[in-house]
Amino acid sequence: MYNHTEIEKKWQKRWKDAGVFRADNASKKPKFYALMEFPYPSGAGLHVGHVRGYTAMDIIARKRRMDGYSVLYPIGWDAFGLPTENYAIKTERRPADVTAENIAIFKQQMKAIGLSFDWDREVNTTDPTYYKWTQWMFLEFFKAGLAYKKAMPINWCVSCKIGLANEEVVGGACERCGGVVEKRDKEQWMIAITKYAERLINDLATVDYLEKIKKQQIDWIGRSEGAVVKFYIKETSEQIPVFTTRIDTIYSGTFLVLAPEHEYIDLWRSLIANWDEVASYRAATASIPDIERTSADRERTGVGLKGITALNPATGEEMPVWISDFVLAHYGTGAVFADAHDQRDFDLAKKYNLPLKTSLVPPDPSIKEAVERLEICFEGEGTLVRSGEFDGMISAQAREKITAHLSEQGLAEAQTTYKLRDWVFSRQRYWGEPIPLVWCDACAKTDHARKEAVHIFHGWFDSAESGFIPALKSNLEQKGYDVVAVDAPNTEAPVFDEWLAFGEAQLAKTHSTPTLVGHSMGAHLALKLAETHKVKRLVAVAPVGMQPSDVYFAQFKTKLSKKELAIFRAYQDHGMDVEAIKRNVGELIFVFSNNDPWITSEIVEQYKAAFGDVARFIFVEEMGHMSHDSGCRRVPFVEALFDRVRADGWIPVPEDQLPIELPDVERYEPTDSGESPLAAIDAWVKTTCPECGSLARRETDTMPNWAGSSWYFLRYADAQNDKAFASKKVLAHWMPVDWYNGGMEHTTLHLLYSRFWNKFLYDRGYVLTSEPYAKRTSHGLILAEDGSKMSKSKGNVVNPNDIIASHGADTLRLYEMFIGPFDQPVPWSEQGVVGVYKFLKRVFELSHHIVECEAPTVIKMLHKTIKKVTEDIEAMRFNTAIAQMMTFVNTVYDEGGLTAASLLEFLLVLSPFAPHIVEEMYEKHGQGLAMTQAWPSFDIALVQDKTVTIGVQVNGKVRADVTIAADASSKEARKAALAEPNVVKHLEGKEIKKFVYVQGRIINIVVDS
RNA sequence: GGGCGGAUGGCGGAAUUGGUAGACGCGCUGGACUCAAAAUCCAGUGGUAGCAAUACUGUGAGGGUUCGAUUCCCUCUCCGCCCACCA
């Protein structure tokens, strides 16, 4: 009898005792990192929807182990956030206690499913040993100048007097009290994800994500190429910048529309004749949410600014200026030029009798007349008319030409904008990571004049004004450094002694310990200077060799003149005191490009050999010598090495004082001033400034739920590390994630945030891959039996424990995989569970059907099954893999049994799906654990059928079957087909016009009808 | 309004990507075992007609391409998800 409860308990214990799922950081086998999104441990417990994804990745992880990989399949808890906090408030309990309780339930449930997680690596975002590093990473963003404070509107409930999350606002009202919600400005921490927008799009080309996931990412970032056009205001001579993606329609621009909030409007107050009307319109629109303002079927409203006139930069014609609420202040420049080729503009113009004209002819001639007569609005692309010298061009070409034309006159500039906004990183809530910053009044008032000096040394043929130096200088100055970049003597024919003297003279001007950046010969100079000077940090970009070498110079004989070669050689004609440099330099960084014609791999190896033990090496792609000649104007990887020098009163908490732990609080509700509950705890808020020791206040905002989940996959690699979030060595072993699966609902935000976070850490040199996930798939939702979404409130949540108790974990796993296509939503079916349970019972009974000699069809079907299951797992077609295994078992029963050897092979392919029952049977008939055996291979000769049964059609209708050799010739097929009586009947008295034969597929005989 | 999916028996779903539509499972019908039930086993199961052979019909609707269309193209209807006046 198949006793699932007993079997499953037995094997779960054995696996645990043997530690078979523990991942080995030092394994010599190829690695495979399987990742499934970690759950939010809600009070509802694990439900069958979670099980779908976890089981799928478990099958893949188990198969990879059998394929010979060293597999990491970890799990953890994304536990900060509103649901727990609100539950804690309601029940007057501590969020930490509620979380611990929920996790215990989830954990018990997961263990009962037999998932092959490495529980030694369990992470919990609310654990101080975890969020210490989330805080540390926030400080990295802060130091890099990517975290900043900005006033952002929050949802404010007037009666509760607290800020609300978007999801707490239901239909414009407060979820708790039903009261009015208004927008209120609050200073928020922001993270500048938009700086990574371009890379977040471009690097998608390097990863294997489902196409629709890539598309969603690209659309969310929403890159749009356009131009900023300047419109003069006649009365004030001011220029209003307008962002447009349709500069091709500028000749039809007949009026200008500003957002009601546009900053210029107040400045023009005295000029606006109808100010009262304008003011009341602005007041009326202020409280309307953006979604409503921008809703397509809303009637357009607006007010003209009487007394203000703009000039069309292309035509010079005068344009009325209006305000309307469909224009949003925070998108683009908060202003649009309006014309007959935009429905919104068109509607507004029609309503208020504003001037309109067309400048595009649509490609569809049938609507041309109506467009010309301004009866309908044409928004598409067309051919230009009434557009001066651009007449006859098509839209795409015209955009390019008009932008160039206006740019020459200084009236426009090509610009790329993104839909993506910077990341609002503050919450005024308790249950999140405290932001580890301290506000110090004393420091805010102090002039931080002790600027750090950075000396930049250029190379041969370059100057302080060429190549990447100007951009680097201005970037570092913006960050608060004192940058010195001066031309070295005799740039065309550098002499080492002259350059060294020049370097010495430069350094003499600096009092503090300087940072040196050098390029090519300048890098060599910087290194030589470091032999005798203390240097805080030295960045050597494409440094020339440490000493001359005949072999090295021989390769430049054709490239350089004799004279040049001599200069090059002479410059390096001295050794380098490696030990002295190591002693004097605080941090040593080398930058090399893979295709540098001058700095060959030989030189790179020299530096690696000499400084490899202490220095950091950055290798960039396709940057040549990074000189002026090779067109190098910017070195972002060098710029990224420099942190912003603090310029205000926000002081980072030093690393050794992290984590800033959440204190125990009486009340978890936000305060009525809109601050987080932390603000009410004086003892926690008051602290001393880590910088100057005077009295200071802690930041009381906490981080969003997305923070901890943006890097958890890195922590899994080295979850116990207390020196770093993960060691580089271990990260090098496991990263990137080879296969990441999760819900479709996370394919925009979480995926984008975590990719961004990883890229940032990559730029800081803490992780080694720029993309965190090599492959991403998403699974569909499991719906309730009636097709609606499962939710605790509807009471239709299916608890996996119930199925495990009645039919077992193997049945649950198998059923969830059999239920339907993995990437699509599927309704749960209680009755469907029975089918796979019966199958498992039939599998278990196979023990009693072992024979000495099995039918050839059994062995053939076995190999077909191995092939199909192997392929289907890779493509996540679990449902058809299981169907094939069912077919195999049916065949075995039909054919009277199978050999012990065949049974063992079959058990191996079943093992990732139903591991418990398989181990139980494998123990009885085989040796060792099934899960540690090699994945079976199939015999291609057995898989291919020698004879096939194919249909015979007459005029496309099947009239008979014939069984012929798989590779039968057309002649043989024809003979077989014409031997079928029913075929002959349908051919009677008709002439065969055509005979179609597709080997192994079909025969079709075409006759006159 | 935009983007992406989807629509196949009573139900969940297969179909080697243009080649016998309905694999596999559920359900249902009949039978065996049983005092009986459950479990198990055997047979049948898209619809219509027929004892049957077989014929007609059939993948949301309509049209097209093709020897042949669930698959490709066009038009339309409905459903789901994501995003929504993005200039």
Tab-separated table of N, CA and C in Angstrom, chain A residues 801-863:
chain	number	residue	atom	x	y	z
A	801	ASN	N	-1.340	22.395	3.004
A	801	ASN	CA	-1.306	21.380	4.066
A	801	ASN	C	-2.462	20.387	3.972
A	802	ASP	N	-3.622	20.895	3.526
A	802	ASP	CA	-4.791	20.015	3.422
A	802	ASP	C	-4.548	18.916	2.385
A	803	ILE	N	-3.962	19.329	1.255
A	803	ILE	CA	-3.700	18.357	0.187
A	803	ILE	C	-2.626	17.370	0.650
A	804	ILE	N	-1.593	17.918	1.331
A	804	ILE	CA	-0.512	17.050	1.802
A	804	ILE	C	-1.066	15.999	2.755
A	805	ALA	N	-1.988	16.403	3.616
A	805	ALA	CA	-2.555	15.460	4.574
A	805	ALA	C	-3.395	14.395	3.869
A	806	SER	N	-4.200	14.818	2.890
A	806	SER	CA	-5.104	13.850	2.269
A	806	SER	C	-4.434	13.013	1.184
A	807	HIS	N	-3.570	13.631	0.376
A	807	HIS	CA	-2.990	12.906	-0.763
A	807	HIS	C	-1.474	12.901	-0.794
A	808	GLY	N	-0.823	13.734	0.020
A	808	GLY	CA	0.633	13.721	0.070
A	808	GLY	C	1.281	14.851	-0.718
A	809	ALA	N	2.524	15.145	-0.329
A	809	ALA	CA	3.288	16.220	-0.967
A	809	ALA	C	3.587	15.890	-2.425
A	810	ASP	N	3.888	14.627	-2.713
A	810	ASP	CA	4.190	14.255	-4.097
A	810	ASP	C	2.997	14.520	-4.996
A	811	THR	N	1.796	14.218	-4.502
A	811	THR	CA	0.583	14.472	-5.270
A	811	THR	C	0.410	15.970	-5.497
A	812	LEU	N	0.620	16.745	-4.422
A	812	LEU	CA	0.483	18.196	-4.538
A	812	LEU	C	1.440	18.743	-5.597
A	813	ARG	N	2.703	18.329	-5.489
A	813	ARG	CA	3.727	18.797	-6.439
A	813	ARG	C	3.341	18.427	-7.857
A	814	LEU	N	2.994	17.166	-8.036
A	814	LEU	CA	2.685	16.670	-9.365
A	814	LEU	C	1.438	17.352	-9.917
A	815	TYR	N	0.448	17.514	-9.086
A	815	TYR	CA	-0.783	18.133	-9.559
A	815	TYR	C	-0.541	19.573	-9.999
A	816	GLU	N	0.211	20.313	-9.187
A	816	GLU	CA	0.433	21.722	-9.539
A	816	GLU	C	1.219	21.873	-10.838
A	817	MET	N	2.022	20.871	-11.137
A	817	MET	CA	2.776	20.919	-12.382
A	817	MET	C	1.949	20.439	-13.568
A	818	PHE	N	0.929	19.622	-13.254
A	818	PHE	CA	0.108	19.021	-14.298
A	818	PHE	C	-1.069	19.920	-14.672
A	819	ILE	N	-1.362	20.863	-13.799
A	819	ILE	CA	-2.590	21.655	-13.846
A	819	ILE	C	-2.770	22.445	-15.151
A	820	GLY	N	-1.671	22.818	-15.806
A	820	GLY	CA	-1.800	23.581	-17.042
A	820	GLY	C	-0.474	24.206	-17.421
A	821	PRO	N	-0.431	24.947	-18.528
A	821	PRO	CA	0.821	25.567	-18.964
A	821	PRO	C	1.370	26.490	-17.873
A	822	PHE	N	2.650	26.348	-17.613
A	822	PHE	CA	3.272	26.999	-16.465
A	822	PHE	C	3.157	28.518	-16.488
A	823	ASP	N	3.215	29.121	-17.659
A	823	ASP	CA	3.242	30.587	-17.702
A	823	ASP	C	1.848	31.197	-17.758
A	824	GLN	N	0.809	30.343	-17.704
A	824	GLN	CA	-0.537	30.908	-17.804
A	824	GLN	C	-1.338	30.715	-16.518
A	825	PRO	N	-2.292	31.622	-16.274
A	825	PRO	CA	-3.134	31.453	-15.088
A	825	PRO	C	-4.025	30.225	-15.237
A	826	VAL	N	-4.204	29.471	-14.172
A	826	VAL	CA	-5.051	28.276	-14.233
A	826	VAL	C	-5.915	28.174	-12.983
A	827	PRO	N	-7.147	27.722	-13.143
A	827	PRO	CA	-7.994	27.552	-11.960
A	827	PRO	C	-7.629	26.264	-11.220
A	828	TRP	N	-7.704	26.300	-9.912
A	828	TRP	CA	-7.466	25.139	-9.074
A	828	TRP	C	-8.628	24.168	-9.238
A	829	SER	N	-8.337	22.881	-9.191
A	829	SER	CA	-9.424	21.899	-9.276
A	829	SER	C	-9.181	20.774	-8.276
A	830	GLU	N	-10.088	20.665	-7.343
A	830	GLU	CA	-9.978	19.653	-6.301
A	830	GLU	C	-9.980	18.257	-6.919
A	831	GLN	N	-10.786	18.090	-7.973
A	831	GLN	CA	-10.920	16.765	-8.566
A	831	GLN	C	-9.690	16.358	-9.359
A	832	GLY	N	-9.011	17.366	-9.912
A	832	GLY	CA	-7.809	17.069	-10.672
A	832	GLY	C	-6.740	16.411	-9.824
A	833	VAL	N	-6.752	16.733	-8.534
A	833	VAL	CA	-5.772	16.178	-7.614
A	833	VAL	C	-5.867	14.647	-7.603
A	834	VAL	N	-7.076	14.146	-7.676
A	834	VAL	CA	-7.307	12.703	-7.612
A	834	VAL	C	-6.598	11.971	-8.739
A	835	GLY	N	-6.586	12.568	-9.917
A	835	GLY	CA	-5.986	11.928	-11.078
A	835	GLY	C	-4.511	11.624	-10.881
A	836	VAL	N	-3.747	12.620	-10.371
A	836	VAL	CA	-2.319	12.375	-10.198
A	836	VAL	C	-2.078	11.436	-9.011
A	837	TYR	N	-2.974	11.471	-8.040
A	837	TYR	CA	-2.836	10.563	-6.893
A	837	TYR	C	-2.966	9.111	-7.364
A	838	LYS	N	-3.951	8.882	-8.251
A	838	LYS	CA	-4.128	7.537	-8.826
A	838	LYS	C	-2.876	7.114	-9.580
A	839	PHE	N	-2.313	8.072	-10.313
A	839	PHE	CA	-1.100	7.791	-11.076
A	839	PHE	C	0.017	7.328	-10.131
A	840	LEU	N	0.201	8.054	-9.026
A	840	LEU	CA	1.272	7.690	-8.093
A	840	LEU	C	1.028	6.305	-7.485
A	841	LYS	N	-0.226	6.002	-7.228
A	841	LYS	CA	-0.524	4.665	-6.695
A	841	LYS	C	-0.147	3.594	-7.715
A	842	ARG	N	-0.443	3.883	-8.974
A	842	ARG	CA	-0.082	2.936	-10.046
A	842	ARG	C	1.427	2.811	-10.165
A	843	VAL	N	2.125	3.919	-9.970
A	843	VAL	CA	3.597	3.866	-9.986
A	843	VAL	C	4.077	2.976	-8.844
A	844	PHE	N	3.498	3.184	-7.676
A	844	PHE	CA	3.930	2.423	-6.494
A	844	PHE	C	3.709	0.924	-6.701
A	845	GLU	N	2.613	0.596	-7.368
A	845	GLU	CA	2.284	-0.814	-7.616
A	845	GLU	C	3.185	-1.460	-8.664
A	846	LEU	N	3.966	-0.640	-9.377
A	846	LEU	CA	4.864	-1.206	-10.392
A	846	LEU	C	5.808	-2.233	-9.785
A	847	SER	N	6.106	-2.086	-8.487
A	847	SER	CA	6.949	-3.045	-7.778
A	847	SER	C	6.470	-4.478	-7.972
A	848	HIS	N	5.180	-4.634	-8.118
A	848	HIS	CA	4.610	-5.980	-8.265
A	848	HIS	C	4.463	-6.388	-9.718
A	849	HIS	N	5.013	-5.600	-10.610
A	849	HIS	CA	4.887	-5.920	-12.034
A	849	HIS	C	6.249	-6.019	-12.695
A	850	ILE	N	7.234	-6.423	-11.903
A	850	ILE	CA	8.575	-6.565	-12.462
A	850	ILE	C	8.704	-7.936	-13.111
A	851	VAL	N	9.194	-7.924	-14.357
A	851	VAL	CA	9.317	-9.172	-15.124
A	851	VAL	C	10.765	-9.344	-15.583
A	852	GLU	N	11.103	-10.568	-15.972
A	852	GLU	CA	12.450	-10.873	-16.456
A	852	GLU	C	12.693	-10.244	-17.820
A	853	CYS	N	11.655	-10.301	-18.640
A	853	CYS	CA	11.804	-9.889	-20.029
A	853	CYS	C	10.605	-9.031	-20.400
A	854	GLU	N	10.853	-7.777	-20.764
A	854	GLU	CA	9.727	-6.882	-21.034
A	854	GLU	C	9.476	-6.755	-22.533
A	855	ALA	N	8.289	-6.297	-22.885
A	855	ALA	CA	7.925	-6.119	-24.300
A	855	ALA	C	8.765	-5.000	-24.909
A	856	PRO	N	9.083	-5.121	-26.213
A	856	PRO	CA	9.871	-4.057	-26.868
A	856	PRO	C	9.189	-2.695	-26.794
A	857	THR	N	7.876	-2.686	-26.798
A	857	THR	CA	7.168	-1.391	-26.727
A	857	THR	C	7.441	-0.671	-25.408
A	858	VAL	N	7.684	-1.457	-24.335
A	858	VAL	CA	7.952	-0.839	-23.038
A	858	VAL	C	9.292	-0.108	-23.062
A	859	ILE	N	10.308	-0.787	-23.547
A	859	ILE	CA	11.637	-0.158	-23.559
A	859	ILE	C	11.651	1.044	-24.504
A	860	LYS	N	10.907	0.914	-25.601
A	860	LYS	CA	10.802	2.016	-26.549
A	860	LYS	C	10.115	3.220	-25.900
A	861	MET	N	9.024	2.946	-25.224
A	861	MET	CA	8.278	4.013	-24.561
A	861	MET	C	9.112	4.636	-23.445
A	862	LEU	N	9.913	3.816	-22.772
A	862	LEU	CA	10.777	4.344	-21.710
A	862	LEU	C	11.724	5.398	-22.282
A	863	HIS	N	12.327	5.077	-23.405
A	863	HIS	CA	13.289	6.023	-23.982
A	863	HIS	C	12.613	7.265	-24.537
